[in-house]
JSON list of C-alpha atoms in Angstrom, two decimals:
[
{"chain": "A", "resi": 20, "resn": "MET", "atom": "CA", "xyz": [20.59, 14.10, 13.05]},
{"chain": "A", "resi": 21, "resn": "THR", "atom": "CA", "xyz": [19.55, 17.18, 15.12]},
{"chain": "A", "resi": 22, "resn": "LYS", "atom": "CA", "xyz": [16.12, 17.31, 16.79]},
{"chain": "A", "resi": 23, "resn": "LYS", "atom": "CA", "xyz": [14.99, 20.06, 14.42]},
{"chain": "A", "resi": 24, "resn": "ALA", "atom": "CA", "xyz": [16.10, 18.38, 11.46]},
{"chain": "A", "resi": 25, "resn": "TYR", "atom": "CA", "xyz": [14.41, 15.16, 12.64]},
{"chain": "A", "resi": 26, "resn": "ILE", "atom": "CA", "xyz": [10.97, 16.89, 13.12]},
{"chain": "A", "resi": 27, "resn": "SER", "atom": "CA", "xyz": [11.39, 18.35, 9.72]},
{"chain": "A", "resi": 28, "resn": "PHE", "atom": "CA", "xyz": [11.99, 14.96, 8.23]},
{"chain": "A", "resi": 29, "resn": "ILE", "atom": "CA", "xyz": [8.87, 13.57, 9.80]},
{"chain": "A", "resi": 30, "resn": "LEU", "atom": "CA", "xyz": [6.89, 16.34, 8.58]},
{"chain": "A", "resi": 31, "resn": "CYS", "atom": "CA", "xyz": [8.03, 15.82, 5.12]},
{"chain": "A", "resi": 32, "resn": "LEU", "atom": "CA", "xyz": [7.59, 12.11, 5.20]},
{"chain": "A", "resi": 33, "resn": "SER", "atom": "CA", "xyz": [3.89, 12.59, 6.46]},
{"chain": "A", "resi": 34, "resn": "LEU", "atom": "CA", "xyz": [3.24, 14.90, 3.51]},
{"chain": "A", "resi": 35, "resn": "ILE", "atom": "CA", "xyz": [4.72, 12.46, 0.90]},
{"chain": "A", "resi": 36, "resn": "LEU", "atom": "CA", "xyz": [2.68, 9.61, 2.46]},
{"chain": "A", "resi": 37, "resn": "SER", "atom": "CA", "xyz": [-0.58, 11.89, 2.15]},
{"chain": "A", "resi": 38, "resn": "ILE", "atom": "CA", "xyz": [0.09, 12.03, -1.60]},
{"chain": "A", "resi": 39, "resn": "ILE", "atom": "CA", "xyz": [0.98, 8.41, -2.06]},
{"chain": "A", "resi": 40, "resn": "ILE", "atom": "CA", "xyz": [-2.14, 7.21, -0.29]},
{"chain": "A", "resi": 41, "resn": "CYS", "atom": "CA", "xyz": [-4.42, 9.46, -2.35]},
{"chain": "A", "resi": 42, "resn": "ALA", "atom": "CA", "xyz": [-2.68, 9.54, -5.70]},
{"chain": "A", "resi": 43, "resn": "TYR", "atom": "CA", "xyz": [-3.18, 8.05, -9.28]},
{"chain": "A", "resi": 44, "resn": "GLY", "atom": "CA", "xyz": [-6.91, 7.45, -9.20]},
{"chain": "A", "resi": 45, "resn": "GLU", "atom": "CA", "xyz": [-6.68, 5.17, -6.11]},
{"chain": "A", "resi": 46, "resn": "GLY", "atom": "CA", "xyz": [-8.56, 7.81, -3.97]},
{"chain": "A", "resi": 47, "resn": "CYS", "atom": "CA", "xyz": [-8.69, 8.33, -0.41]},
{"chain": "A", "resi": 48, "resn": "PRO", "atom": "CA", "xyz": [-11.44, 5.63, 1.10]},
{"chain": "A", "resi": 49, "resn": "LEU", "atom": "CA", "xyz": [-14.18, 7.27, 3.39]},
{"chain": "A", "resi": 50, "resn": "PRO", "atom": "CA", "xyz": [-14.32, 6.55, 7.00]},
{"chain": "A", "resi": 51, "resn": "ALA", "atom": "CA", "xyz": [-16.79, 3.79, 7.91]},
{"chain": "A", "resi": 52, "resn": "GLU", "atom": "CA", "xyz": [-20.67, 4.75, 7.50]},
{"chain": "A", "resi": 53, "resn": "ASN", "atom": "CA", "xyz": [-21.86, 6.07, 10.91]},
{"chain": "A", "resi": 54, "resn": "CYS", "atom": "CA", "xyz": [-25.09, 8.08, 10.16]},
{"chain": "A", "resi": 55, "resn": "ASN", "atom": "CA", "xyz": [-28.34, 7.63, 8.32]},
{"chain": "A", "resi": 56, "resn": "ALA", "atom": "CA", "xyz": [-29.09, 11.10, 7.68]},
{"chain": "A", "resi": 57, "resn": "ASP", "atom": "CA", "xyz": [-29.65, 12.74, 4.26]},
{"chain": "A", "resi": 58, "resn": "ILE", "atom": "CA", "xyz": [-26.35, 14.89, 3.48]},
{"chain": "A", "resi": 59, "resn": "LYS", "atom": "CA", "xyz": [-26.94, 18.05, 1.61]},
{"chain": "A", "resi": 60, "resn": "PHE", "atom": "CA", "xyz": [-25.18, 21.47, 1.06]},
{"chain": "A", "resi": 61, "resn": "SER", "atom": "CA", "xyz": [-27.72, 24.14, 2.22]},
{"chain": "A", "resi": 62, "resn": "GLY", "atom": "CA", "xyz": [-29.70, 25.26, -0.59]},
{"chain": "A", "resi": 63, "resn": "PHE", "atom": "CA", "xyz": [-27.69, 23.41, -3.30]},
{"chain": "A", "resi": 64, "resn": "GLU", "atom": "CA", "xyz": [-28.20, 20.29, -5.30]},
{"chain": "A", "resi": 65, "resn": "TRP", "atom": "CA", "xyz": [-25.31, 17.66, -5.81]},
{"chain": "A", "resi": 66, "resn": "TYR", "atom": "CA", "xyz": [-23.86, 17.29, -9.18]},
{"chain": "A", "resi": 67, "resn": "THR", "atom": "CA", "xyz": [-25.18, 20.44, -10.78]},
{"chain": "A", "resi": 68, "resn": "ASP", "atom": "CA", "xyz": [-23.13, 21.99, -13.52]},
{"chain": "A", "resi": 69, "resn": "TYR", "atom": "CA", "xyz": [-21.19, 25.32, -13.29]},
{"chain": "A", "resi": 70, "resn": "GLN", "atom": "CA", "xyz": [-23.98, 27.77, -14.38]},
{"chain": "A", "resi": 71, "resn": "GLU", "atom": "CA", "xyz": [-26.44, 26.29, -12.13]},
{"chain": "A", "resi": 72, "resn": "THR", "atom": "CA", "xyz": [-24.25, 26.21, -9.00]},
{"chain": "A", "resi": 73, "resn": "VAL", "atom": "CA", "xyz": [-23.13, 29.80, -9.82]},
{"chain": "A", "resi": 74, "resn": "THR", "atom": "CA", "xyz": [-26.78, 30.83, -9.94]},
{"chain": "A", "resi": 75, "resn": "VAL", "atom": "CA", "xyz": [-27.84, 29.13, -6.78]},
{"chain": "A", "resi": 76, "resn": "ALA", "atom": "CA", "xyz": [-24.93, 30.97, -4.96]},
{"chain": "A", "resi": 77, "resn": "THR", "atom": "CA", "xyz": [-25.82, 34.25, -6.19]},
{"chain": "A", "resi": 78, "resn": "ASN", "atom": "CA", "xyz": [-29.42, 33.75, -5.27]},
{"chain": "A", "resi": 79, "resn": "LYS", "atom": "CA", "xyz": [-28.24, 32.92, -1.75]},
{"chain": "A", "resi": 80, "resn": "GLY", "atom": "CA", "xyz": [-26.21, 36.33, -1.71]},
{"chain": "A", "resi": 81, "resn": "ILE", "atom": "CA", "xyz": [-22.81, 34.62, -2.14]},
{"chain": "A", "resi": 82, "resn": "THR", "atom": "CA", "xyz": [-20.88, 36.49, -4.90]},
{"chain": "A", "resi": 83, "resn": "ASN", "atom": "CA", "xyz": [-17.47, 37.93, -6.00]},
{"chain": "A", "resi": 84, "resn": "SER", "atom": "CA", "xyz": [-16.79, 41.00, -7.74]},
{"chain": "A", "resi": 85, "resn": "PHE", "atom": "CA", "xyz": [-14.59, 39.50, -10.15]},
{"chain": "A", "resi": 86, "resn": "ASP", "atom": "CA", "xyz": [-14.72, 36.00, -11.98]},
{"chain": "A", "resi": 87, "resn": "TRP", "atom": "CA", "xyz": [-10.90, 35.83, -12.46]},
{"chain": "A", "resi": 88, "resn": "SER", "atom": "CA", "xyz": [-10.67, 35.44, -8.49]},
{"chain": "A", "resi": 89, "resn": "ARG", "atom": "CA", "xyz": [-13.61, 33.42, -8.27]},
{"chain": "A", "resi": 90, "resn": "ASP", "atom": "CA", "xyz": [-12.93, 30.71, -10.88]},
{"chain": "A", "resi": 91, "resn": "ASN", "atom": "CA", "xyz": [-10.19, 28.23, -10.42]},
{"chain": "A", "resi": 92, "resn": "PHE", "atom": "CA", "xyz": [-10.08, 25.83, -13.35]},
{"chain": "A", "resi": 93, "resn": "GLU", "atom": "CA", "xyz": [-6.34, 25.66, -14.49]},
{"chain": "A", "resi": 94, "resn": "ALA", "atom": "CA", "xyz": [-5.69, 22.44, -16.41]},
{"chain": "A", "resi": 95, "resn": "ASP", "atom": "CA", "xyz": [-2.23, 22.23, -14.99]},
{"chain": "A", "resi": 96, "resn": "SER", "atom": "CA", "xyz": [-3.32, 22.89, -11.18]},
{"chain": "A", "resi": 97, "resn": "CYS", "atom": "CA", "xyz": [-4.25, 20.74, -8.27]},
{"chain": "A", "resi": 98, "resn": "VAL", "atom": "CA", "xyz": [-7.83, 21.93, -7.93]},
{"chain": "A", "resi": 99, "resn": "THR", "atom": "CA", "xyz": [-9.90, 18.89, -7.12]},
{"chain": "A", "resi": 100, "resn": "PRO", "atom": "CA", "xyz": [-9.20, 17.76, -3.60]},
{"chain": "A", "resi": 101, "resn": "HIS", "atom": "CA", "xyz": [-10.44, 14.56, -2.15]},
{"chain": "A", "resi": 102, "resn": "TRP", "atom": "CA", "xyz": [-12.26, 14.44, 1.21]},
{"chain": "A", "resi": 103, "resn": "THR", "atom": "CA", "xyz": [-8.96, 14.65, 3.05]},
{"chain": "A", "resi": 104, "resn": "THR", "atom": "CA", "xyz": [-9.01, 18.28, 2.52]},
{"chain": "A", "resi": 105, "resn": "ILE", "atom": "CA", "xyz": [-10.71, 18.45, 5.85]},
{"chain": "A", "resi": 106, "resn": "TYR", "atom": "CA", "xyz": [-7.44, 18.07, 7.53]},
{"chain": "A", "resi": 107, "resn": "ASN", "atom": "CA", "xyz": [-4.96, 19.02, 4.71]},
{"chain": "A", "resi": 108, "resn": "SER", "atom": "CA", "xyz": [-5.66, 22.34, 3.28]},
{"chain": "A", "resi": 109, "resn": "ILE", "atom": "CA", "xyz": [-3.15, 21.81, 0.28]},
{"chain": "A", "resi": 110, "resn": "ASN", "atom": "CA", "xyz": [-4.78, 20.36, -2.58]},
{"chain": "A", "resi": 111, "resn": "SER", "atom": "CA", "xyz": [-2.10, 18.22, -3.71]},
{"chain": "A", "resi": 112, "resn": "PHE", "atom": "CA", "xyz": [-1.61, 16.69, -0.25]},
{"chain": "A", "resi": 113, "resn": "ALA", "atom": "CA", "xyz": [-5.42, 15.95, -0.31]},
{"chain": "A", "resi": 114, "resn": "GLY", "atom": "CA", "xyz": [-4.99, 13.76, -3.24]},
{"chain": "A", "resi": 115, "resn": "SER", "atom": "CA", "xyz": [-5.80, 16.29, -6.13]},
{"chain": "A", "resi": 116, "resn": "GLU", "atom": "CA", "xyz": [-4.58, 15.54, -9.56]},
{"chain": "A", "resi": 117, "resn": "THR", "atom": "CA", "xyz": [-4.24, 18.07, -12.26]},
{"chain": "A", "resi": 118, "resn": "GLY", "atom": "CA", "xyz": [-6.86, 18.70, -14.79]},
{"chain": "A", "resi": 119, "resn": "CYS", "atom": "CA", "xyz": [-9.84, 16.97, -13.39]},
{"chain": "A", "resi": 120, "resn": "GLY", "atom": "CA", "xyz": [-11.90, 20.02, -12.80]},
{"chain": "A", "resi": 121, "resn": "GLY", "atom": "CA", "xyz": [-11.84, 23.09, -10.52]},
{"chain": "A", "resi": 122, "resn": "TYR", "atom": "CA", "xyz": [-13.36, 25.33, -8.01]},
{"chain": "A", "resi": 123, "resn": "LEU", "atom": "CA", "xyz": [-15.22, 28.54, -7.20]},
{"chain": "A", "resi": 124, "resn": "SER", "atom": "CA", "xyz": [-13.63, 30.61, -4.49]},
{"chain": "A", "resi": 125, "resn": "TYR", "atom": "CA", "xyz": [-15.79, 33.11, -2.43]},
{"chain": "A", "resi": 126, "resn": "SER", "atom": "CA", "xyz": [-14.34, 35.34, 0.15]},
{"chain": "A", "resi": 127, "resn": "SER", "atom": "CA", "xyz": [-16.80, 38.11, 0.54]},
{"chain": "A", "resi": 128, "resn": "ASP", "atom": "CA", "xyz": [-20.55, 38.54, 1.16]},
{"chain": "A", "resi": 129, "resn": "ILE", "atom": "CA", "xyz": [-20.91, 34.98, 2.42]},
{"chain": "A", "resi": 130, "resn": "PRO", "atom": "CA", "xyz": [-23.60, 34.56, 4.94]},
{"chain": "A", "resi": 131, "resn": "ASN", "atom": "CA", "xyz": [-22.72, 33.49, 8.44]},
{"chain": "A", "resi": 132, "resn": "VAL", "atom": "CA", "xyz": [-22.99, 29.86, 9.29]},
{"chain": "A", "resi": 133, "resn": "ALA", "atom": "CA", "xyz": [-24.23, 28.42, 12.61]},
{"chain": "A", "resi": 134, "resn": "GLY", "atom": "CA", "xyz": [-23.81, 31.93, 14.00]},
{"chain": "A", "resi": 135, "resn": "TYR", "atom": "CA", "xyz": [-20.10, 32.40, 12.75]},
{"chain": "A", "resi": 136, "resn": "LYS", "atom": "CA", "xyz": [-18.48, 34.64, 10.12]},
{"chain": "A", "resi": 137, "resn": "ILE", "atom": "CA", "xyz": [-17.10, 32.58, 7.22]},
{"chain": "A", "resi": 138, "resn": "ASP", "atom": "CA", "xyz": [-13.31, 33.56, 5.81]},
{"chain": "A", "resi": 139, "resn": "ASP", "atom": "CA", "xyz": [-14.00, 31.80, 2.45]},
{"chain": "A", "resi": 140, "resn": "LEU", "atom": "CA", "xyz": [-16.01, 29.16, 0.65]},
{"chain": "A", "resi": 141, "resn": "ASN", "atom": "CA", "xyz": [-14.88, 26.88, -1.84]},
{"chain": "A", "resi": 142, "resn": "LEU", "atom": "CA", "xyz": [-17.26, 24.91, -4.28]},
{"chain": "A", "resi": 143, "resn": "TYR", "atom": "CA", "xyz": [-15.56, 21.96, -6.00]},
{"chain": "A", "resi": 144, "resn": "PHE", "atom": "CA", "xyz": [-16.29, 20.42, -9.46]},
{"chain": "A", "resi": 145, "resn": "MET", "atom": "CA", "xyz": [-15.05, 17.49, -11.41]},
{"chain": "A", "resi": 146, "resn": "TRP", "atom": "CA", "xyz": [-15.59, 16.71, -15.03]},
{"chain": "A", "resi": 147, "resn": "ASN", "atom": "CA", "xyz": [-18.80, 14.98, -16.11]},
{"chain": "A", "resi": 148, "resn": "LEU", "atom": "CA", "xyz": [-17.81, 11.37, -16.81]},
{"chain": "A", "resi": 149, "resn": "GLU", "atom": "CA", "xyz": [-20.64, 11.18, -19.51]},
{"chain": "A", "resi": 150, "resn": "LYS", "atom": "CA", "xyz": [-19.51, 14.30, -21.04]},
{"chain": "A", "resi": 151, "resn": "GLY", "atom": "CA", "xyz": [-15.70, 13.78, -20.80]},
{"chain": "A", "resi": 152, "resn": "ILE", "atom": "CA", "xyz": [-13.08, 16.68, -20.61]},
{"chain": "A", "resi": 153, "resn": "THR", "atom": "CA", "xyz": [-14.39, 19.86, -22.61]},
{"chain": "A", "resi": 154, "resn": "GLU", "atom": "CA", "xyz": [-12.61, 22.91, -23.62]},
{"chain": "A", "resi": 155, "resn": "ASP", "atom": "CA", "xyz": [-15.21, 25.16, -21.97]},
{"chain": "A", "resi": 156, "resn": "TYR", "atom": "CA", "xyz": [-15.81, 24.41, -18.28]},
{"chain": "A", "resi": 157, "resn": "THR", "atom": "CA", "xyz": [-18.81, 26.71, -18.34]},
{"chain": "A", "resi": 158, "resn": "GLN", "atom": "CA", "xyz": [-20.70, 24.59, -20.99]},
{"chain": "A", "resi": 159, "resn": "LYS", "atom": "CA", "xyz": [-23.81, 22.87, -19.72]},
{"chain": "A", "resi": 160, "resn": "ASP", "atom": "CA", "xyz": [-23.27, 19.66, -17.90]},
{"chain": "A", "resi": 161, "resn": "ALA", "atom": "CA", "xyz": [-19.49, 19.98, -18.48]},
{"chain": "A", "resi": 162, "resn": "LEU", "atom": "CA", "xyz": [-18.72, 19.93, -14.66]},
{"chain": "A", "resi": 163, "resn": "GLN", "atom": "CA", "xyz": [-20.47, 18.35, -11.66]},
{"chain": "A", "resi": 164, "resn": "PHE", "atom": "CA", "xyz": [-20.47, 20.06, -8.23]},
{"chain": "A", "resi": 165, "resn": "TYR", "atom": "CA", "xyz": [-19.19, 17.62, -5.62]},
{"chain": "A", "resi": 166, "resn": "MET", "atom": "CA", "xyz": [-18.07, 19.18, -2.54]},
{"chain": "A", "resi": 167, "resn": "ALA", "atom": "CA", "xyz": [-18.13, 22.57, -0.47]},
{"chain": "A", "resi": 168, "resn": "LYS", "atom": "CA", "xyz": [-15.67, 23.63, 1.95]},
{"chain": "A", "resi": 169, "resn": "TYR", "atom": "CA", "xyz": [-16.04, 26.41, 4.61]},
{"chain": "A", "resi": 170, "resn": "THR", "atom": "CA", "xyz": [-13.33, 27.95, 6.52]},
{"chain": "A", "resi": 171, "resn": "PHE", "atom": "CA", "xyz": [-14.49, 30.06, 9.50]},
{"chain": "A", "resi": 172, "resn": "ASP", "atom": "CA", "xyz": [-13.34, 33.44, 10.65]},
{"chain": "A", "resi": 173, "resn": "VAL", "atom": "CA", "xyz": [-13.12, 32.95, 14.36]},
{"chain": "A", "resi": 174, "resn": "THR", "atom": "CA", "xyz": [-10.71, 33.64, 17.15]},
{"chain": "A", "resi": 175, "resn": "ASP", "atom": "CA", "xyz": [-11.39, 30.79, 19.57]},
{"chain": "A", "resi": 176, "resn": "LYS", "atom": "CA", "xyz": [-11.09, 27.88, 17.25]},
{"chain": "A", "resi": 177, "resn": "GLU", "atom": "CA", "xyz": [-11.35, 25.01, 19.69]},
{"chain": "A", "resi": 178, "resn": "ALA", "atom": "CA", "xyz": [-14.69, 26.49, 21.16]},
{"chain": "A", "resi": 179, "resn": "CYS", "atom": "CA", "xyz": [-16.15, 27.29, 17.71]},
{"chain": "A", "resi": 180, "resn": "TYR", "atom": "CA", "xyz": [-15.33, 23.53, 16.91]},
{"chain": "A", "resi": 181, "resn": "ASN", "atom": "CA", "xyz": [-16.99, 22.08, 19.87]},
{"chain": "A", "resi": 182, "resn": "ASP", "atom": "CA", "xyz": [-20.10, 24.30, 19.45]},
{"chain": "A", "resi": 183, "resn": "LEU", "atom": "CA", "xyz": [-20.23, 23.24, 15.80]},
{"chain": "A", "resi": 184, "resn": "LEU", "atom": "CA", "xyz": [-19.70, 19.47, 16.87]},
{"chain": "A", "resi": 185, "resn": "GLY", "atom": "CA", "xyz": [-22.69, 19.80, 18.93]},
{"chain": "A", "resi": 186, "resn": "LYS", "atom": "CA", "xyz": [-24.72, 21.21, 16.37]},
{"chain": "A", "resi": 187, "resn": "LEU", "atom": "CA", "xyz": [-23.87, 18.68, 13.81]},
{"chain": "A", "resi": 188, "resn": "LYS", "atom": "CA", "xyz": [-24.31, 15.95, 16.05]},
{"chain": "A", "resi": 189, "resn": "SER", "atom": "CA", "xyz": [-27.92, 16.95, 16.60]},
{"chain": "A", "resi": 190, "resn": "LEU", "atom": "CA", "xyz": [-28.36, 16.84, 12.81]},
{"chain": "A", "resi": 191, "resn": "TYR", "atom": "CA", "xyz": [-26.21, 13.79, 11.77]},
{"chain": "A", "resi": 192, "resn": "GLY", "atom": "CA", "xyz": [-26.08, 11.55, 14.68]},
{"chain": "A", "resi": 193, "resn": "GLU", "atom": "CA", "xyz": [-24.21, 11.12, 18.13]},
{"chain": "A", "resi": 194, "resn": "ASN", "atom": "CA", "xyz": [-21.61, 8.64, 16.91]},
{"chain": "A", "resi": 195, "resn": "PRO", "atom": "CA", "xyz": [-19.53, 10.22, 14.29]},
{"chain": "A", "resi": 196, "resn": "SER", "atom": "CA", "xyz": [-15.72, 9.01, 13.67]},
{"chain": "A", "resi": 197, "resn": "THR", "atom": "CA", "xyz": [-13.15, 11.23, 15.04]},
{"chain": "A", "resi": 198, "resn": "ASP", "atom": "CA", "xyz": [-9.44, 11.33, 14.62]},
{"chain": "A", "resi": 199, "resn": "THR", "atom": "CA", "xyz": [-6.18, 13.55, 14.53]},
{"chain": "A", "resi": 200, "resn": "TYR", "atom": "CA", "xyz": [-3.58, 14.23, 11.91]},
{"chain": "A", "resi": 201, "resn": "GLY", "atom": "CA", "xyz": [-0.11, 15.74, 12.11]},
{"chain": "A", "resi": 202, "resn": "TRP", "atom": "CA", "xyz": [2.43, 15.90, 14.97]},
{"chain": "A", "resi": 203, "resn": "LEU", "atom": "CA", "xyz": [3.74, 19.38, 15.65]},
{"chain": "A", "resi": 204, "resn": "SER", "atom": "CA", "xyz": [0.39, 21.14, 14.82]},
{"chain": "A", "resi": 205, "resn": "GLU", "atom": "CA", "xyz": [-2.28, 18.60, 15.19]},
{"chain": "A", "resi": 206, "resn": "THR", "atom": "CA", "xyz": [-5.66, 18.58, 13.46]},
{"chain": "A", "resi": 207, "resn": "VAL", "atom": "CA", "xyz": [-8.76, 17.17, 15.08]},
{"chain": "A", "resi": 208, "resn": "TYR", "atom": "CA", "xyz": [-11.23, 15.97, 12.58]},
{"chain": "A", "resi": 209, "resn": "THR", "atom": "CA", "xyz": [-14.77, 14.43, 12.86]},
{"chain": "A", "resi": 210, "resn": "CYS", "atom": "CA", "xyz": [-16.81, 12.76, 9.99]},
{"chain": "A", "resi": 211, "resn": "TRP", "atom": "CA", "xyz": [-20.39, 11.67, 9.40]},
{"chain": "A", "resi": 212, "resn": "VAL", "atom": "CA", "xyz": [-20.86, 9.38, 6.45]},
{"chain": "A", "resi": 213, "resn": "ASN", "atom": "CA", "xyz": [-24.21, 7.89, 5.20]},
{"chain": "A", "resi": 214, "resn": "PRO", "atom": "CA", "xyz": [-25.21, 4.71, 3.44]},
{"chain": "A", "resi": 215, "resn": "GLU", "atom": "CA", "xyz": [-24.97, 6.71, 0.13]},
{"chain": "A", "resi": 216, "resn": "GLY", "atom": "CA", "xyz": [-21.22, 7.71, 0.70]},
{"chain": "A", "resi": 217, "resn": "ALA", "atom": "CA", "xyz": [-22.00, 11.31, 1.27]},
{"chain": "A", "resi": 218, "resn": "MET", "atom": "CA", "xyz": [-20.11, 12.98, 4.13]},
{"chain": "A", "resi": 219, "resn": "VAL", "atom": "CA", "xyz": [-20.10, 16.00, 6.43]},
{"chain": "A", "resi": 220, "resn": "ALA", "atom": "CA", "xyz": [-16.74, 16.52, 8.18]},
{"chain": "A", "resi": 221, "resn": "LEU", "atom": "CA", "xyz": [-15.68, 19.18, 10.69]},
{"chain": "A", "resi": 222, "resn": "SER", "atom": "CA", "xyz": [-12.02, 20.02, 11.71]},
{"chain": "A", "resi": 223, "resn": "TRP", "atom": "CA", "xyz": [-9.97, 22.44, 13.85]},
{"chain": "A", "resi": 224, "resn": "SER", "atom": "CA", "xyz": [-6.36, 23.35, 14.39]},
{"chain": "A", "resi": 225, "resn": "GLU", "atom": "CA", "xyz": [-4.38, 26.34, 15.65]},
{"chain": "A", "resi": 226, "resn": "TYR", "atom": "CA", "xyz": [-4.86, 27.81, 12.20]},
{"chain": "A", "resi": 227, "resn": "ASP", "atom": "CA", "xyz": [-8.33, 26.84, 10.88]},
{"chain": "A", "resi": 228, "resn": "VAL", "atom": "CA", "xyz": [-11.86, 25.67, 11.63]},
{"chain": "A", "resi": 229, "resn": "THR", "atom": "CA", "xyz": [-13.01, 23.92, 8.57]},
{"chain": "A", "resi": 230, "resn": "LEU", "atom": "CA", "xyz": [-16.37, 22.25, 7.52]},
{"chain": "A", "resi": 231, "resn": "ILE", "atom": "CA", "xyz": [-16.82, 20.10, 4.30]},
{"chain": "A", "resi": 232, "resn": "TYR", "atom": "CA", "xyz": [-20.01, 18.71, 2.71]},
{"chain": "A", "resi": 233, "resn": "MET", "atom": "CA", "xyz": [-19.28, 15.93, -0.05]},
{"chain": "A", "resi": 234, "resn": "ALA", "atom": "CA", "xyz": [-21.82, 14.48, -2.37]},
{"chain": "A", "resi": 235, "resn": "PRO", "atom": "CA", "xyz": [-23.03, 10.85, -2.43]},
{"chain": "A", "resi": 236, "resn": "GLY", "atom": "CA", "xyz": [-20.63, 8.65, -4.25]},
{"chain": "A", "resi": 237, "resn": "ALA", "atom": "CA", "xyz": [-18.13, 11.58, -4.96]},
{"chain": "A", "resi": 238, "resn": "GLU", "atom": "CA", "xyz": [-15.11, 9.87, -3.84]},
{"chain": "A", "resi": 239, "resn": "GLU", "atom": "CA", "xyz": [-15.59, 7.17, -6.23]},
{"chain": "A", "resi": 240, "resn": "LYS", "atom": "CA", "xyz": [-16.49, 9.33, -9.11]},
{"chain": "A", "resi": 241, "resn": "LEU", "atom": "CA", "xyz": [-13.45, 11.61, -8.67]},
{"chain": "A", "resi": 242, "resn": "CYS", "atom": "CA", "xyz": [-11.26, 8.52, -8.73]},
{"chain": "A", "resi": 243, "resn": "GLU", "atom": "CA", "xyz": [-12.87, 7.75, -12.08]},
{"chain": "A", "resi": 244, "resn": "VAL", "atom": "CA", "xyz": [-12.43, 11.11, -13.65]},
{"chain": "A", "resi": 245, "resn": "GLU", "atom": "CA", "xyz": [-8.81, 10.97, -12.64]},
{"chain": "A", "resi": 246, "resn": "LYS", "atom": "CA", "xyz": [-8.34, 7.74, -14.57]},
{"chain": "A", "resi": 247, "resn": "MET", "atom": "CA", "xyz": [-10.29, 9.43, -17.52]},
{"chain": "A", "resi": 248, "resn": "VAL", "atom": "CA", "xyz": [-7.77, 12.45, -17.47]},
{"chain": "A", "resi": 249, "resn": "THR", "atom": "CA", "xyz": [-4.91, 10.00, -17.34]},
{"chain": "A", "resi": 250, "resn": "ALA", "atom": "CA", "xyz": [-6.04, 7.75, -20.11]},
{"chain": "A", "resi": 251, "resn": "LYS", "atom": "CA", "xyz": [-6.63, 10.87, -22.30]},
{"chain": "A", "resi": 252, "resn": "GLU", "atom": "CA", "xyz": [-3.24, 12.10, -21.91]},
{"chain": "A", "resi": 253, "resn": "ILE", "atom": "CA", "xyz": [-1.74, 8.70, -23.09]},
{"chain": "A", "resi": 254, "resn": "THR", "atom": "CA", "xyz": [-4.39, 8.64, -25.99]},
{"chain": "A", "resi": 255, "resn": "ASP", "atom": "CA", "xyz": [-3.59, 12.24, -27.06]},
{"chain": "A", "resi": 256, "resn": "ALA", "atom": "CA", "xyz": [0.12, 11.37, -27.20]},
{"chain": "A", "resi": 257, "resn": "ALA", "atom": "CA", "xyz": [-0.33, 8.03, -29.13]},
{"chain": "A", "resi": 258, "resn": "GLY", "atom": "CA", "xyz": [1.71, 7.91, -32.51]},
{"chain": "A", "resi": 259, "resn": "ASP", "atom": "CA", "xyz": [3.06, 11.22, -31.94]},
{"chain": "A", "resi": 260, "resn": "LEU", "atom": "CA", "xyz": [6.95, 10.87, -32.77]},
{"chain": "A", "resi": 261, "resn": "THR", "atom": "CA", "xyz": [7.96, 14.60, -32.52]},
{"chain": "A", "resi": 262, "resn": "GLY", "atom": "CA", "xyz": [11.31, 15.29, -31.19]},
{"chain": "A", "resi": 263, "resn": "LEU", "atom": "CA", "xyz": [12.18, 11.65, -31.11]}
]
């Protein structure tokens, strides 16, 4: 095996392992608790539904011109990543299963964050376990807002990361967990997790600087939603002999 082929093999293997680790409702366990701070996403409340969240975003000046470019709730797409999206931006590699919710994507009119321009902002939703899966995701309480993700528009990504790291430490504590992901293009990521299971995480690579906020208990709730979706698929097919 050539060196190039070996490197390609290792990269593919790492992606497959990422999927296995965060698949089938098993989730992606959070890093150990390391802060006592309250973790919220600026101006938003956790677990609000679609309409409430859109209204808050609009009131903050976060808008898109077209709903079709903003709303991403396709039932057959992977649109509900776990917290590991901090180091793996492809939703399916970040543990996302199909049919579990969706996200709002904003790429214009986003206020600066900590002095930096934002390339895009995603607001992620899972189905409300108490409501089940609904035909219309815009219905009241159909969805619950569980995670927000900023991607920064900066030139010196390492310098931006270090500056944000210092600012976040002043807010969430001086002892976050830091790790790396990947081989050829390494991603460095740092996480704060509070006793409620809420998270703030920051990462940088040669391609991106990313910041996520995750709701208390969202990792476990998302796993339950994935199990609900899987169970419904089996239930819906029960007794159907078509084509046999």
